[in-house]
Every structure is written in structure tokens, then in C-alpha cells.
Short mmCIF file of C-alpha atoms in Angstrom, two decimals:
data_model
loop_
_atom_site.label_atom_id
_atom_site.label_comp_id
_atom_site.label_asym_id
_atom_site.label_seq_id
_atom_site.Cartn_x
_atom_site.Cartn_y
_atom_site.Cartn_z
CA MET A 5 -10.34 -30.33 -68.47
CA ASP A 6 -11.19 -30.46 -64.79
CA PRO A 7 -13.08 -27.20 -64.00
CA PHE A 8 -11.19 -26.63 -60.75
CA LYS A 9 -7.83 -27.18 -62.47
CA PHE A 10 -8.96 -24.72 -65.14
CA CYS A 11 -9.68 -22.17 -62.40
CA LEU A 12 -6.18 -22.63 -60.95
CA ASN A 13 -4.66 -21.99 -64.38
CA ASP A 14 -6.77 -18.98 -65.36
CA GLU A 15 -5.37 -15.67 -64.08
CA GLU A 16 -8.71 -13.91 -63.56
CA LEU A 17 -10.43 -16.89 -61.95
CA LEU A 18 -7.42 -17.59 -59.73
CA GLU A 19 -7.30 -13.99 -58.56
CA SER A 20 -10.98 -14.08 -57.64
CA PHE A 21 -10.68 -17.50 -55.99
CA SER A 22 -7.66 -16.24 -53.99
CA SER A 23 -9.70 -13.28 -52.84
CA TYR A 24 -12.49 -15.62 -51.74
CA LEU A 25 -10.00 -17.83 -49.87
CA THR A 26 -8.65 -14.75 -48.09
CA LYS A 27 -12.15 -13.80 -46.95
CA THR A 28 -12.81 -17.36 -45.74
CA PHE A 29 -9.41 -17.72 -44.03
CA CYS A 30 -8.29 -20.59 -46.26
CA LEU A 31 -5.61 -18.95 -48.42
CA GLU A 32 -2.85 -21.12 -46.90
CA ASN A 33 -4.29 -24.08 -48.82
CA LEU A 34 -3.67 -22.35 -52.14
CA PHE A 35 -0.20 -21.20 -51.07
CA PHE A 36 0.69 -24.77 -50.08
CA TYR A 37 -0.72 -26.21 -53.30
CA PHE A 38 1.38 -23.93 -55.50
CA GLU A 39 4.49 -24.22 -53.33
CA VAL A 40 4.42 -28.02 -53.72
CA GLU A 41 3.81 -27.66 -57.47
CA GLN A 42 6.93 -25.51 -57.69
CA TYR A 43 8.92 -27.86 -55.42
CA GLU A 44 8.10 -30.87 -57.59
CA ALA A 45 8.78 -28.97 -60.84
CA ASN A 46 12.23 -27.86 -59.61
CA PHE A 47 13.12 -31.06 -57.75
CA SER A 48 15.52 -32.51 -60.34
CA ASP A 49 17.33 -29.18 -60.70
CA MET A 50 18.21 -29.09 -56.99
CA THR A 51 20.97 -30.85 -55.11
CA PRO A 52 19.98 -33.25 -52.30
CA ILE A 53 20.88 -30.52 -49.76
CA GLN A 54 18.70 -27.99 -51.58
CA ASN A 55 15.87 -30.54 -51.66
CA GLN A 56 16.21 -31.04 -47.91
CA GLU A 57 16.17 -27.28 -47.30
CA ALA A 58 13.17 -26.74 -49.58
CA SER A 59 11.19 -29.62 -48.10
CA ARG A 60 11.98 -28.53 -44.53
CA LYS A 61 10.81 -24.99 -45.38
CA ILE A 62 7.51 -26.30 -46.76
CA PHE A 63 7.09 -28.56 -43.74
CA GLU A 64 7.78 -25.78 -41.23
CA GLU A 65 5.52 -23.33 -43.03
CA TYR A 66 2.50 -25.54 -43.80
CA ILE A 67 2.65 -29.03 -42.27
CA MET A 68 4.15 -28.59 -38.82
CA VAL A 69 1.52 -28.46 -36.07
CA GLU A 70 0.78 -24.85 -35.08
CA SER A 71 2.82 -23.39 -37.93
CA GLN A 72 1.61 -19.98 -39.02
CA LEU A 73 0.10 -21.29 -42.27
CA GLU A 74 -0.74 -24.82 -41.14
CA VAL A 75 -2.91 -26.73 -43.60
CA ASN A 76 -5.39 -29.34 -42.47
CA VAL A 77 -3.92 -32.74 -43.37
CA ASP A 78 -4.49 -36.13 -41.83
CA ASP A 79 -2.06 -37.09 -39.05
CA THR A 80 -0.92 -40.18 -40.95
CA ILE A 81 0.11 -37.95 -43.87
CA ARG A 82 1.87 -35.55 -41.51
CA ASP A 83 3.71 -38.47 -39.85
CA GLU A 84 4.75 -39.84 -43.24
CA ILE A 85 6.26 -36.46 -44.15
CA VAL A 86 8.13 -36.28 -40.83
CA LYS A 87 9.51 -39.78 -41.46
CA ASN A 88 10.65 -38.82 -44.97
CA LEU A 89 12.32 -35.65 -43.68
CA LYS A 90 14.62 -37.85 -41.57
CA GLU A 91 15.87 -39.73 -44.64
CA PRO A 92 19.25 -38.72 -46.13
CA ILE A 93 17.66 -38.40 -49.57
CA ILE A 94 14.25 -36.68 -49.67
CA PRO A 95 11.84 -38.23 -52.19
CA LYS A 96 10.25 -35.96 -54.79
CA THR A 97 6.87 -37.27 -53.65
CA ILE A 98 7.31 -36.26 -49.98
CA PHE A 99 4.30 -33.91 -50.16
CA SER A 100 2.23 -35.75 -52.80
CA ASN A 101 -0.41 -37.14 -50.45
CA ALA A 102 -0.79 -33.82 -48.61
CA HIS A 103 -0.90 -31.99 -51.96
CA GLN A 104 -3.65 -34.31 -53.18
CA GLU A 105 -5.60 -33.97 -49.92
CA ILE A 106 -5.45 -30.15 -49.99
CA TYR A 107 -6.45 -30.10 -53.67
CA LYS A 108 -9.51 -32.25 -52.89
CA LEU A 109 -10.34 -30.11 -49.86
CA MET A 110 -10.22 -26.91 -51.92
CA GLU A 111 -12.17 -28.50 -54.76
CA THR A 112 -14.97 -29.97 -52.65
CA ASP A 113 -15.25 -27.20 -50.06
CA SER A 114 -13.88 -23.77 -51.00
CA TYR A 115 -14.30 -24.05 -54.76
CA SER A 116 -17.85 -25.43 -54.57
CA LYS A 117 -18.84 -22.58 -52.23
CA TRP A 118 -17.08 -19.95 -54.33
CA LYS A 119 -18.96 -21.16 -57.43
CA ARG A 120 -22.17 -19.95 -55.77
CA THR A 121 -20.92 -16.36 -55.34
CA LYS A 122 -21.91 -13.34 -57.42
CA GLU A 123 -18.23 -12.76 -58.26
CA TYR A 124 -17.93 -16.19 -59.87
CA ALA A 125 -21.13 -15.59 -61.88
CA ARG A 126 -19.87 -12.15 -62.94
CA ILE A 127 -16.60 -13.54 -64.26
CA TRP A 128 -18.33 -16.25 -66.29
CA GLU A 129 -20.88 -13.80 -67.60
CA LYS A 130 -17.98 -11.74 -68.91
CA LYS A 131 -15.83 -14.66 -70.13
CA GLY A 132 -18.50 -16.96 -71.47
CA SER A 133 -18.63 -20.46 -70.04
CA PRO A 134 -16.52 -23.25 -71.58
CA LYS A 135 -18.34 -26.47 -72.47
CA PHE A 136 -17.06 -28.40 -69.48
CA LEU A 137 -18.75 -25.95 -67.10
CA SER A 138 -22.11 -26.24 -68.82
CA PRO A 139 -24.76 -28.33 -67.09
CA THR A 140 -24.68 -31.99 -68.02
CA PRO A 141 -27.83 -33.09 -69.83
CA SER A 142 -29.93 -35.38 -67.69
CA LEU A 143 -30.30 -38.98 -68.73
CA VAL A 144 -33.68 -39.99 -70.07
CA SER A 145 -34.98 -43.17 -68.52
CA LEU A 146 -36.35 -45.76 -70.87
CA SER A 147 -39.54 -47.13 -69.39
#
């Protein structure tokens, strides 16, 4: 399993990571990530009008320029979302590219920095580290 995905699914790790994101003023990324997860999971249970309302809410809260919880996504992704919001039927994948971009941003920036904190080390000392978080053995060169 992907270590970052594991973190997002483990209650104790997620709580600590959320706390770190709060301290580093990046918590909106996590909120957006989970909001889109929920949107996509519930998409087929909603009517087209409910999908429009839900997608507009996510857009206004996280994607719209200068929104209170604006996440940092590429302008082409933002423009694609705006274009899709104008369609009569909103696609389930309206936020997929932004969701992927924010996931990668959290994984490569916030998560990698958080892994170097004492809090992260404390949790793993208590939990015990799963195999996928263990260091990878180095390759031996054959010369």
C-alpha cells in the first residue's frame, strides 16, 4: 500500500497529519481531498441537480480564485472545472485532475516534511512500522 494513502486511512496518523497541516496553513488541501472523495462516492446517488449543487459548493469553497479555502491548482485545471460547471450534466470526474494534483502536492510537500517531525516518529515508535515504510535495501552493484 502507498504509505501516504495508508496515512490518510489511519485515524491516528490522519489526526497528526491534520494537526501538522493546520500549523503549516495547508489544511484546506486535506479538506478538499476528502470532500472530492465523498462527492465521487455519492455521485450516483444524487440527482443531476444535486450534483450541480454539490459541485458548485466545492468549486466556490476550494477552486474559485480568492475563495476562503482556495487550493493551489493549475489554471488549466481551474478553467476545465469552470467549463464543466456550465454543462447541463456535471461529470463525476469534474474534480479528478484537481484531486490528483492536490494529492500529489500533499504527498510530495506536506507529507514528506511531516515525516521528518518528532510527532511522526513518536507515532511509529508506538505503532511499529509496517513493511512498506521500512527502508528499501540498497542494490549491490556487480563489478
